[in-house]
Protein backbone atom coordinates (compact mmCIF):
# COMPACT_ATOMS: atom_id res chain seq x y z
CA UNK A 1 -64.39 17.47 -57.01
CA UNK A 2 -61.25 15.56 -57.98
CA UNK A 3 -60.95 13.92 -61.37
CA UNK A 4 -58.38 12.19 -63.57
CA UNK A 5 -58.49 12.51 -67.35
CA UNK A 6 -56.26 12.64 -70.42
CA UNK A 7 -55.53 15.63 -72.59
CA UNK A 8 -53.94 15.58 -76.05
CA UNK A 9 -50.95 17.72 -77.04
CA UNK A 10 -48.94 18.12 -80.22
CA UNK A 11 -45.30 18.86 -79.48
CA UNK A 12 -43.07 20.02 -82.37
CA UNK A 13 -40.22 17.71 -83.33
CA UNK A 14 -36.89 19.35 -82.54
CA UNK A 15 -34.17 17.90 -84.74
CA UNK A 16 -31.00 16.90 -82.94
CA UNK A 17 -32.53 17.25 -79.46
CA UNK A 18 -30.22 15.39 -77.08
CA UNK A 19 -32.49 15.70 -74.01
CA UNK A 20 -35.98 14.63 -75.06
CA UNK A 21 -37.11 14.19 -71.46
CA UNK A 22 -36.29 17.80 -70.59
CA UNK A 23 -37.75 19.02 -73.86
CA UNK A 24 -41.09 17.32 -73.22
CA UNK A 25 -41.17 18.55 -69.63
CA UNK A 26 -40.59 22.18 -70.64
CA UNK A 27 -43.29 22.04 -73.32
CA UNK A 28 -45.89 20.42 -71.07
CA UNK A 29 -45.24 22.80 -68.17
CA UNK A 30 -45.74 25.78 -70.46
CA UNK A 31 -48.87 24.47 -72.21
CA UNK A 32 -50.92 22.72 -69.50
CA UNK A 33 -53.53 24.93 -67.81
CA UNK A 34 -53.00 25.88 -64.18
CA UNK A 35 -54.29 23.33 -61.70
CA UNK A 36 -53.56 20.31 -63.93
CA UNK A 37 -51.13 17.92 -62.20
CA UNK A 38 -49.56 15.52 -64.74
CA UNK A 39 -49.71 11.88 -63.61
CA UNK A 40 -48.83 10.06 -66.85
CA UNK A 41 -47.18 10.87 -70.18
CA UNK A 42 -47.27 8.95 -73.47
CA UNK A 43 -46.13 9.65 -77.02
CA UNK A 44 -48.79 7.97 -79.17
CA UNK A 45 -47.25 8.67 -82.55
CA UNK A 46 -44.21 10.41 -83.97
CA UNK A 47 -44.84 12.40 -87.15
CA UNK A 48 -42.31 14.21 -89.31
CA UNK A 49 -43.25 17.56 -87.76
CA UNK A 50 -44.62 16.73 -84.30
CA UNK A 51 -45.12 14.24 -81.49
CA UNK A 52 -48.76 13.31 -80.81
CA UNK A 53 -48.84 13.03 -77.02
CA UNK A 54 -51.29 12.24 -74.23
CA UNK A 55 -50.93 13.59 -70.72
CA UNK A 56 -52.86 12.06 -67.84
CA UNK A 57 -53.89 14.86 -65.48
CA UNK A 58 -55.33 15.21 -62.00
CA UNK A 59 -57.51 18.24 -61.31
CA UNK A 60 -58.53 18.64 -57.68
CA UNK A 61 -59.51 21.11 -54.98
CA UNK A 62 -58.76 18.50 -52.32
CA UNK A 63 -55.69 19.28 -50.14
CA UNK A 64 -53.37 16.79 -51.80
CA UNK A 65 -49.91 15.69 -50.59
CA UNK A 66 -47.02 17.66 -52.03
CA UNK A 67 -45.34 15.45 -54.60
CA UNK A 68 -42.54 15.99 -57.14
CA UNK A 69 -43.28 16.25 -60.85
CA UNK A 70 -43.52 13.01 -62.83
CA UNK A 71 -40.64 14.50 -64.88
CA UNK A 72 -38.32 14.84 -61.87
CA UNK A 73 -35.01 13.20 -62.72
CA UNK A 74 -31.83 12.25 -60.84
CA UNK A 75 -28.99 11.03 -62.99
CA UNK A 76 -27.47 7.83 -61.68
CA UNK A 77 -23.81 8.10 -60.72
CA UNK A 78 -22.79 4.63 -61.81
CA UNK A 79 -24.17 1.28 -62.98
CA UNK A 80 -23.99 -1.56 -60.45
CA UNK A 81 -22.39 -4.44 -62.32
CA UNK A 82 -22.44 -6.87 -59.39
CA UNK A 83 -26.05 -7.81 -60.11
CA UNK A 84 -28.16 -8.02 -63.26
CA UNK A 85 -31.66 -6.59 -62.65
CA UNK A 86 -34.19 -6.35 -65.48
CA UNK A 87 -37.13 -3.94 -65.78
CA UNK A 88 -39.88 -5.44 -67.94
CA UNK A 89 -42.67 -3.15 -69.14
CA UNK A 90 -45.72 -3.74 -71.31
CA UNK A 91 -47.82 -0.55 -71.18
CA UNK A 92 -51.47 -0.92 -70.24
CA UNK A 93 -54.19 -0.22 -72.79
CA UNK A 94 -52.05 -0.24 -75.95
CA UNK A 95 -53.33 -3.53 -77.37
CA UNK A 96 -50.03 -5.42 -77.03
CA UNK A 97 -50.44 -8.88 -78.56
CA UNK A 98 -48.42 -10.26 -75.63
CA UNK A 99 -49.47 -8.82 -72.28
CA UNK A 100 -52.41 -6.80 -73.53
CA UNK A 101 -55.19 -8.92 -72.06
CA UNK A 102 -55.13 -10.85 -68.76
CA UNK A 103 -51.67 -11.61 -67.45
CA UNK A 104 -50.69 -13.25 -70.72
CA UNK A 105 -47.13 -11.89 -70.47
CA UNK A 106 -46.48 -13.97 -67.35
CA UNK A 107 -44.45 -16.57 -69.32
CA UNK A 108 -42.25 -13.69 -70.51
CA UNK A 109 -41.86 -12.50 -66.90
CA UNK A 110 -40.91 -16.02 -65.81
CA UNK A 111 -38.34 -16.23 -68.61
CA UNK A 112 -36.66 -12.97 -67.65
CA UNK A 113 -36.99 -13.83 -63.97
CA UNK A 114 -34.73 -16.82 -64.65
CA UNK A 115 -32.11 -14.50 -66.18
CA UNK A 116 -32.22 -11.61 -63.71
CA UNK A 117 -31.25 -11.41 -60.07
CA UNK A 118 -34.37 -9.28 -59.62
CA UNK A 119 -37.17 -8.67 -62.13
CA UNK A 120 -38.99 -5.34 -61.79
CA UNK A 121 -42.38 -5.28 -63.48
CA UNK A 122 -45.88 -3.86 -63.11
CA UNK A 123 -49.38 -5.36 -62.64
CA UNK A 124 -50.37 -5.35 -66.32
CA UNK A 125 -47.67 -7.93 -67.08
CA UNK A 126 -48.70 -10.60 -64.54
CA UNK A 127 -52.22 -9.80 -63.27
CA UNK A 128 -54.58 -12.54 -64.48
CA UNK A 129 -57.73 -12.22 -62.37
CA UNK A 130 -57.51 -15.21 -59.98
CA UNK A 131 -54.00 -16.13 -61.20
CA UNK A 132 -50.66 -14.50 -60.48
CA UNK A 133 -47.70 -16.73 -61.34
CA UNK A 134 -44.96 -14.10 -61.30
CA UNK A 135 -41.51 -15.54 -60.47
CA UNK A 136 -40.44 -15.33 -56.80
CA UNK A 137 -37.69 -12.78 -57.53
CA UNK A 138 -40.21 -10.24 -58.89
CA UNK A 139 -40.51 -6.67 -57.63
CA UNK A 140 -44.21 -6.06 -58.34
CA UNK A 141 -44.66 -2.29 -58.52
CA UNK A 142 -47.27 0.08 -59.89
CA UNK A 143 -46.32 1.54 -63.27
CA UNK A 144 -45.67 5.04 -61.93
CA UNK A 145 -43.30 3.61 -59.30
CA UNK A 146 -41.37 1.70 -61.97
CA UNK A 147 -41.10 4.97 -63.89
CA UNK A 148 -39.80 6.88 -60.84
CA UNK A 149 -37.29 4.10 -60.18
CA UNK A 150 -35.87 4.52 -63.69
CA UNK A 151 -35.97 8.32 -63.27
CA UNK A 152 -33.77 7.92 -60.20
CA UNK A 153 -36.17 9.58 -57.75
CA UNK A 154 -37.30 6.58 -55.69
CA UNK A 155 -35.77 3.41 -54.34
CA UNK A 156 -37.30 0.01 -53.59
CA UNK A 157 -36.80 -2.02 -50.42
CA UNK A 158 -37.84 -5.65 -50.14
CA UNK A 159 -40.45 -6.54 -47.49
CA UNK A 160 -41.57 -9.80 -45.92
CA UNK A 161 -45.21 -8.79 -46.27
CA UNK A 162 -47.46 -5.76 -46.53
CA UNK A 163 -50.56 -4.77 -44.60
CA UNK A 164 -53.09 -4.46 -47.42
CA UNK A 165 -55.99 -2.02 -47.16
CA UNK A 166 -58.86 -3.07 -49.43
CA UNK A 167 -61.23 -0.33 -50.59
CA UNK A 168 -64.41 -1.54 -52.30
CA UNK A 169 -67.04 0.47 -54.06
CA UNK A 170 -70.34 0.41 -52.19
CA UNK A 171 -72.07 -1.66 -54.88
CA UNK A 172 -75.90 -1.50 -54.96
CA UNK A 173 -76.01 -5.30 -55.27
CA UNK A 174 -74.64 -6.73 -52.02
CA UNK A 175 -73.39 -9.96 -53.59
CA UNK A 176 -70.54 -8.11 -55.31
CA UNK A 177 -69.23 -6.78 -51.99
CA UNK A 178 -69.68 -10.26 -50.50
CA UNK A 179 -67.72 -11.84 -53.35
CA UNK A 180 -64.78 -9.49 -52.76
CA UNK A 181 -64.85 -10.11 -49.01
CA UNK A 182 -64.84 -13.84 -49.68
CA UNK A 183 -61.86 -13.40 -52.01
CA UNK A 184 -59.99 -11.53 -49.25
CA UNK A 185 -60.76 -14.22 -46.67
CA UNK A 186 -59.65 -16.92 -49.13
CA UNK A 187 -56.32 -15.11 -49.55
CA UNK A 188 -55.95 -14.83 -45.77
CA UNK A 189 -56.67 -18.50 -45.25
CA UNK A 190 -54.70 -19.95 -48.19
CA UNK A 191 -51.52 -17.90 -48.43
CA UNK A 192 -51.53 -15.69 -45.37
CA UNK A 193 -52.50 -12.29 -46.78
CA UNK A 194 -52.32 -9.60 -44.09
CA UNK A 195 -55.46 -7.57 -44.75
CA UNK A 196 -55.84 -4.97 -42.04
CA UNK A 197 -59.19 -3.56 -43.06
CA UNK A 198 -61.91 -3.68 -45.71
CA UNK A 199 -63.51 -0.31 -46.42
CA UNK A 200 -66.76 -0.03 -48.36
CA UNK A 201 -66.72 3.42 -49.92
CA UNK A 202 -69.99 5.35 -50.10
CA UNK A 203 -70.20 7.39 -52.17
CA UNK A 204 -67.46 5.95 -54.35
CA UNK A 205 -65.31 7.32 -57.14
CA UNK A 206 -66.60 6.72 -60.66
CA UNK A 207 -64.64 5.15 -63.53
CA UNK A 208 -65.60 5.30 -67.21
CA UNK A 209 -63.64 3.53 -69.94
CA UNK A 210 -63.39 4.53 -73.59
CA UNK A 211 -60.92 4.54 -76.48
CA UNK A 212 -58.75 7.46 -77.56
CA UNK A 213 -58.29 8.64 -81.13
CA UNK A 214 -54.95 6.80 -81.20
CA UNK A 215 -56.64 3.50 -80.34
CA UNK A 216 -55.43 3.34 -76.73
CA UNK A 217 -57.80 2.33 -73.96
CA UNK A 218 -58.19 5.31 -71.61
CA UNK A 219 -60.99 6.74 -69.49
CA UNK A 220 -62.13 9.22 -66.90
CA UNK A 221 -62.10 8.92 -63.10
CA UNK A 222 -64.24 11.35 -61.09
CA UNK A 223 -65.39 12.01 -57.52
CA UNK A 224 -62.04 10.96 -56.08
CA UNK A 225 -62.35 13.12 -52.96
CA UNK A 226 -63.98 10.25 -51.03
CA UNK A 227 -61.11 7.91 -51.88
CA UNK A 228 -58.50 10.51 -50.89
CA UNK A 229 -60.34 11.10 -47.61
CA UNK A 230 -60.31 7.36 -46.82
CA UNK A 231 -56.61 7.04 -47.62
CA UNK A 232 -55.84 9.95 -45.31
CA UNK A 233 -58.13 8.67 -42.53
CA UNK A 234 -56.49 5.23 -42.37
CA UNK A 235 -52.94 6.43 -43.04
CA UNK A 236 -50.40 4.50 -40.97
CA UNK A 237 -52.60 1.41 -40.82
CA UNK A 238 -51.64 -0.03 -44.21
CA UNK A 239 -48.65 -0.48 -46.53
CA UNK A 240 -50.44 -1.20 -49.81
CA UNK A 241 -53.84 -0.43 -51.33
CA UNK A 242 -56.12 -2.78 -53.28
CA UNK A 243 -59.04 -1.10 -55.05
CA UNK A 244 -62.19 -2.79 -56.40
CA UNK A 245 -64.81 -0.81 -58.27
CA UNK A 246 -67.15 -0.75 -61.25
CA UNK A 247 -65.75 0.42 -64.58
CA UNK A 248 -68.54 1.79 -66.74
CA UNK A 249 -68.18 0.70 -70.36
CA UNK A 250 -70.41 1.06 -73.44
CA UNK A 251 -73.25 -1.51 -73.60
CA UNK A 252 -72.29 -5.02 -74.70
CA UNK A 253 -68.57 -4.17 -74.59
CA UNK A 254 -67.79 -7.14 -72.33
CA UNK A 255 -69.33 -9.66 -74.69
CA UNK A 256 -67.78 -8.00 -77.75
CA UNK A 257 -64.36 -8.14 -76.11
CA UNK A 258 -64.55 -11.84 -75.31
CA UNK A 259 -65.82 -12.62 -78.81
CA UNK A 260 -63.06 -10.63 -80.55
CA UNK A 261 -60.44 -13.42 -80.44
CA UNK A 262 -57.94 -10.98 -79.01
CA UNK A 263 -58.31 -8.41 -81.79
CA UNK A 264 -59.89 -5.83 -79.47
CA UNK A 265 -57.90 -3.72 -77.00
CA UNK A 266 -58.76 -4.61 -73.41
CA UNK A 267 -61.28 -1.82 -72.70
CA UNK A 268 -60.84 -1.34 -68.95
CA UNK A 269 -57.08 -1.63 -68.41
CA UNK A 270 -56.32 1.94 -69.46
CA UNK A 271 -58.57 3.67 -66.95
CA UNK A 272 -57.32 1.32 -64.21
CA UNK A 273 -53.77 2.51 -64.90
CA UNK A 274 -54.91 6.14 -64.77
CA UNK A 275 -56.36 5.56 -61.29
CA UNK A 276 -53.46 3.57 -59.84
CA UNK A 277 -50.83 5.92 -61.31
CA UNK A 278 -52.55 8.79 -59.51
CA UNK A 279 -52.86 7.05 -56.13
CA UNK A 280 -49.31 5.66 -56.17
CA UNK A 281 -47.83 8.98 -57.27
CA UNK A 282 -49.64 10.93 -54.55
CA UNK A 283 -49.13 8.53 -51.66
CA UNK A 284 -45.95 6.62 -52.61
CA UNK A 285 -47.58 3.24 -51.96
CA UNK A 286 -48.07 -0.01 -53.89
CA UNK A 287 -51.48 0.16 -55.53
CA UNK A 288 -53.50 -2.10 -57.82
CA UNK A 289 -57.10 -2.25 -59.04
CA UNK A 290 -59.57 -5.00 -59.91
CA UNK A 291 -62.80 -4.35 -61.83
CA UNK A 292 -66.28 -5.18 -60.50
CA UNK A 293 -69.26 -5.93 -62.77
CA UNK A 294 -71.91 -3.23 -62.99
CA UNK A 295 -74.73 -5.68 -62.28
CA UNK A 296 -75.56 -9.38 -62.20
CA UNK A 297 -76.83 -8.98 -65.76
CA UNK A 298 -73.45 -7.66 -66.91
CA UNK A 299 -71.65 -10.39 -64.99
CA UNK A 300 -73.55 -13.11 -66.84
CA UNK A 301 -71.90 -13.37 -70.25
CA UNK A 302 -74.03 -16.34 -71.23
CA UNK A 303 -72.61 -19.28 -73.10
CA UNK A 304 -69.65 -17.56 -74.74
CA UNK A 305 -67.79 -20.84 -75.14
CA UNK A 306 -63.99 -21.07 -75.20
CA UNK A 307 -62.35 -17.64 -75.57
CA UNK A 308 -58.93 -16.58 -76.77
CA UNK A 309 -56.40 -18.07 -74.30
CA UNK A 310 -55.12 -14.58 -73.48
CA UNK A 311 -58.57 -13.69 -72.09
CA UNK A 312 -59.41 -16.98 -70.42
CA UNK A 313 -58.29 -15.92 -66.94
CA UNK A 314 -60.90 -13.15 -66.96
CA UNK A 315 -63.62 -15.38 -68.40
CA UNK A 316 -63.44 -17.76 -65.42
CA UNK A 317 -63.01 -15.19 -62.63
CA UNK A 318 -65.64 -13.97 -60.20
CA UNK A 319 -63.85 -11.02 -58.57
CA UNK A 320 -60.59 -10.43 -60.56
CA UNK A 321 -58.87 -9.68 -57.22
CA UNK A 322 -56.61 -12.61 -56.29
CA UNK A 323 -53.86 -11.43 -58.66
CA UNK A 324 -53.98 -8.04 -56.96
CA UNK A 325 -53.70 -9.49 -53.45
CA UNK A 326 -50.88 -11.85 -54.44
CA UNK A 327 -48.93 -8.99 -56.06
CA UNK A 328 -49.40 -6.49 -53.26
CA UNK A 329 -48.56 -8.99 -50.51
CA UNK A 330 -44.81 -8.49 -51.07
CA UNK A 331 -44.65 -5.43 -53.28
CA UNK A 332 -41.49 -3.52 -52.25
CA UNK A 333 -41.57 -0.45 -50.05
CA UNK A 334 -41.10 2.84 -51.94
CA UNK A 335 -38.49 5.15 -50.37
CA UNK A 336 -37.32 8.66 -51.22
CA UNK A 337 -35.27 9.87 -48.23
CA UNK A 338 -31.54 10.25 -49.03
CA UNK A 339 -30.45 7.90 -46.22
CA UNK A 340 -32.90 5.24 -47.42
CA UNK A 341 -31.82 5.67 -51.03
CA UNK A 342 -28.17 5.23 -50.00
CA UNK A 343 -28.81 2.06 -47.97
CA UNK A 344 -27.07 -0.99 -49.40
CA UNK A 345 -30.27 -3.05 -49.55
CA UNK A 346 -32.21 -0.40 -51.52
CA UNK A 347 -32.66 -0.90 -55.25
CA UNK A 348 -32.21 2.34 -57.21
CA UNK A 349 -31.68 3.35 -60.82
CA UNK A 350 -28.00 2.41 -60.38
CA UNK A 351 -29.10 -1.21 -59.98
CA UNK A 352 -31.15 -1.51 -63.20
CA UNK A 353 -29.14 -3.29 -65.88
CA UNK A 354 -31.69 -3.54 -68.69
CA UNK A 355 -35.13 -2.35 -69.80
CA UNK A 356 -37.25 -4.61 -72.05
CA UNK A 357 -40.22 -3.03 -73.86
CA UNK A 358 -42.52 -3.63 -76.82
CA UNK A 359 -41.25 -1.80 -79.90
CA UNK A 360 -42.93 1.53 -80.62
CA UNK A 361 -43.84 2.35 -77.00
CA UNK A 362 -42.47 5.77 -76.07
CA UNK A 363 -43.19 7.10 -72.60
CA UNK A 364 -41.41 8.14 -69.43
CA UNK A 365 -39.81 4.73 -68.65
CA UNK A 366 -38.07 4.60 -72.02
CA UNK A 367 -37.09 8.29 -71.91
CA UNK A 368 -35.63 7.74 -68.44
CA UNK A 369 -33.61 4.72 -69.63
CA UNK A 370 -32.37 6.75 -72.60
CA UNK A 371 -31.11 9.54 -70.34
CA UNK A 372 -29.70 7.19 -67.68
CA UNK A 373 -27.70 5.17 -70.22
CA UNK A 374 -29.60 1.96 -69.35
CA UNK A 375 -29.54 -0.59 -72.22
CA UNK A 376 -32.92 -1.15 -73.88
CA UNK A 377 -34.27 -4.10 -75.86
CA UNK A 378 -37.34 -3.37 -78.01
CA UNK A 379 -39.35 -6.42 -79.09
CA UNK A 380 -40.68 -5.98 -82.60
CA UNK A 381 -43.01 -8.98 -82.38
CA UNK A 382 -45.08 -7.53 -79.52
CA UNK A 383 -47.12 -5.34 -81.84
CA UNK A 384 -49.40 -2.64 -80.44
CA UNK A 385 -51.16 0.59 -81.41
CA UNK A 386 -48.22 2.88 -80.57
CA UNK A 387 -46.43 4.36 -83.58
CA UNK A 388 -42.94 5.58 -82.72
CA UNK A 389 -39.56 4.85 -84.30
CA UNK A 390 -37.50 4.08 -81.21
CA UNK A 391 -34.27 3.51 -83.12
CA UNK A 392 -34.24 7.17 -84.19
CA UNK A 393 -33.80 8.41 -80.60
CA UNK A 394 -30.36 9.73 -79.57
CA UNK A 395 -29.02 6.47 -78.12
CA UNK A 396 -25.43 6.00 -77.02
CA UNK A 397 -23.49 3.41 -79.00
CA UNK A 398 -24.50 -0.11 -77.96
CA UNK A 399 -27.43 1.08 -75.81
CA UNK A 400 -30.39 0.14 -78.01
CA UNK A 401 -31.29 -3.22 -79.54
CA UNK A 402 -34.29 -4.36 -81.61
CA UNK A 403 -35.23 -8.02 -81.77
CA UNK A 404 -38.15 -9.98 -83.19
CA UNK A 405 -39.24 -12.10 -80.21
CA UNK A 406 -38.91 -12.34 -76.45
CA UNK A 407 -36.92 -15.55 -76.95
CA UNK A 408 -34.37 -13.54 -78.91
CA UNK A 409 -34.50 -10.80 -76.28
CA UNK A 410 -33.75 -13.37 -73.57
CA UNK A 411 -30.66 -14.57 -75.44
CA UNK A 412 -29.49 -11.00 -75.88
CA UNK A 413 -30.10 -10.31 -72.17
CA UNK A 414 -27.96 -13.33 -71.28
CA UNK A 415 -25.15 -12.00 -73.47
CA UNK A 416 -25.34 -8.61 -71.76
CA UNK A 417 -25.40 -10.28 -68.34
CA UNK A 418 -22.28 -12.28 -69.15
CA UNK A 419 -20.45 -9.34 -70.74
CA UNK A 420 -20.28 -10.93 -74.18
CA UNK A 421 -19.92 -8.54 -77.10
CA UNK A 422 -23.16 -8.82 -79.06
CA UNK A 423 -21.50 -8.52 -82.54
CA UNK A 424 -19.26 -11.48 -81.66
CA UNK A 425 -22.34 -13.73 -81.70
CA UNK A 426 -23.16 -12.99 -85.36
CA UNK A 427 -21.50 -13.72 -88.65
CA UNK A 428 -19.81 -12.39 -90.64
CA UNK A 429 -17.68 -11.01 -87.82
CA UNK A 430 -15.97 -7.75 -88.91
CA UNK A 431 -12.20 -7.66 -88.58
CA UNK A 432 -10.63 -5.37 -86.03
CA UNK A 433 -8.26 -2.97 -87.79
CA UNK A 434 -5.33 -1.09 -86.34
CA UNK A 435 -5.01 2.63 -86.79
CA UNK A 436 -2.12 4.95 -86.21
CA UNK A 437 -2.76 7.98 -84.02
CA UNK A 438 -0.45 10.88 -84.95
CA UNK A 439 -0.10 13.98 -82.81
CA UNK A 440 1.86 16.94 -84.18
CA UNK A 441 3.05 19.08 -81.25
CA UNK A 442 3.80 22.15 -83.37
CA UNK A 443 0.56 22.13 -85.33
CA UNK A 444 -1.50 20.96 -82.33
CA UNK A 445 -3.21 18.63 -84.73
CA UNK A 446 -4.08 14.95 -84.73
CA UNK A 447 -4.50 12.39 -87.49
CA UNK A 448 -5.91 8.88 -87.37
CA UNK A 449 -4.59 6.73 -90.19
CA UNK A 450 -5.24 3.18 -91.28
CA UNK A 451 -2.18 1.25 -90.11
CA UNK A 452 -2.23 -1.07 -93.13
CA UNK A 453 -3.33 1.45 -95.76
CA UNK A 454 -1.41 3.72 -98.11
CA UNK A 455 -2.13 6.65 -95.84
CA UNK A 456 0.69 5.52 -93.54
CA UNK A 457 3.15 6.91 -96.11
CA UNK A 458 2.27 10.30 -94.64
CA UNK A 459 4.26 9.30 -91.58
CA UNK A 460 7.46 9.84 -93.59
CA UNK A 461 6.78 13.58 -93.47
CA UNK A 462 7.34 13.60 -89.72
CA UNK A 463 10.35 12.98 -87.61
CA UNK A 464 9.99 10.43 -84.80
CA UNK A 465 10.56 13.07 -82.11
CA UNK A 466 7.80 15.31 -83.55
CA UNK A 467 4.89 13.13 -82.55
CA UNK A 468 3.58 10.51 -80.18
CA UNK A 469 1.57 7.62 -81.59
CA UNK A 470 -0.04 4.50 -80.28
CA UNK A 471 -1.79 1.66 -82.00
CA UNK A 472 -5.49 1.59 -81.17
CA UNK A 473 -8.07 -1.05 -81.98
CA UNK A 474 -11.59 -0.19 -82.97
CA UNK A 475 -14.58 -2.06 -84.33
CA UNK A 476 -16.31 1.07 -85.51
CA UNK A 477 -17.10 0.70 -89.25
CA UNK A 478 -15.74 4.16 -90.06
CA UNK A 479 -12.25 2.92 -89.23
CA UNK A 480 -12.36 -0.19 -91.43
């Protein structure tokens, strides 16, 4: 039997570690039991002595495709400055006040879509049940694909459309299958979805949602062999996979969620991400999931009245699937072959100009950006349950920025796009000082002296022919 689950690890903090990605990889490889294939990695909290981490794992006896590790990394050779492409992430299941419910980060995506040539984002940002209003220049990719893009191990190629395979759980109440089929036919009739086949899976995989000790929404997915068998059987007949199944939650959780005024973490998003990360990682295909009610009784929430606007898209939806179909229709093709990666029309890590993330969220996308030298903007105002001090990571100078809001982040992104020095937009503006660089050939020793300070008197000790010097300009505070 194949199953996906999370396991907790405490990894010691190593002071001065310059390669956190490699450090985490080495520790996980040496501490995970044999037969556990990592599919997801998150640092929930950074303590003085250790990192509290969660690792999503697949355990299976099914003959799975051979895939690289989620920690595989290819350093980009350069940064493409001819285009400005933005990766926007809001991790699933972390209770983000913006983007933690039902596509309520779509206005943020539209804002950054107006700034970027291409916006790369994942379903959690724009999926809103029957609504998907992502900007037209969006690369809609599963979260694991976005991670691999930043890690440098996959490329993305634009498509005109995808053949979407829809796999539905064989629900005991026929109306739920009928509703999903009607949603597919509506998509075919109204915006031309190319759905090659609808597969009702019996028996189906099972999904259970619950909350981790850190407050993240996670879960457990079991009996995946039937899904893997279907994906193998129909291979070559589809380009993207839409999944619809029941997510088992504690009793009354649906009603409690809608009555929480947004204070409660979306309970089913975390386990959905665990499933789609696994499928996309194994098969290299665009994948997204929509939940199905357990029964007609669960579907009927009664007269709940107006809900928090961030949840409203779910409160009015019957199948939760239109956002999935709209996203997968043109989700880019995932490529890994060297000739495909080198093609001029392929987007790779070299083409990513900026990563935007909620503050405190530390996982593989941010670690990849850190190692690749990709600038990162962390948005303080998008609070969530993750507890990490991102500014303490070993960033290069001018690589990391913290702002309060996405409006501020958008202004900063515009400055980066236009090549405007960020300090030049604030006041007071520090003066640029000149320094004298002195090289003594005999002593093989260098000095850097303030050009306008008393230290320049030391120059009298040297003859002109004994040294070379140039005037350099620096805005580093240590030179002022």
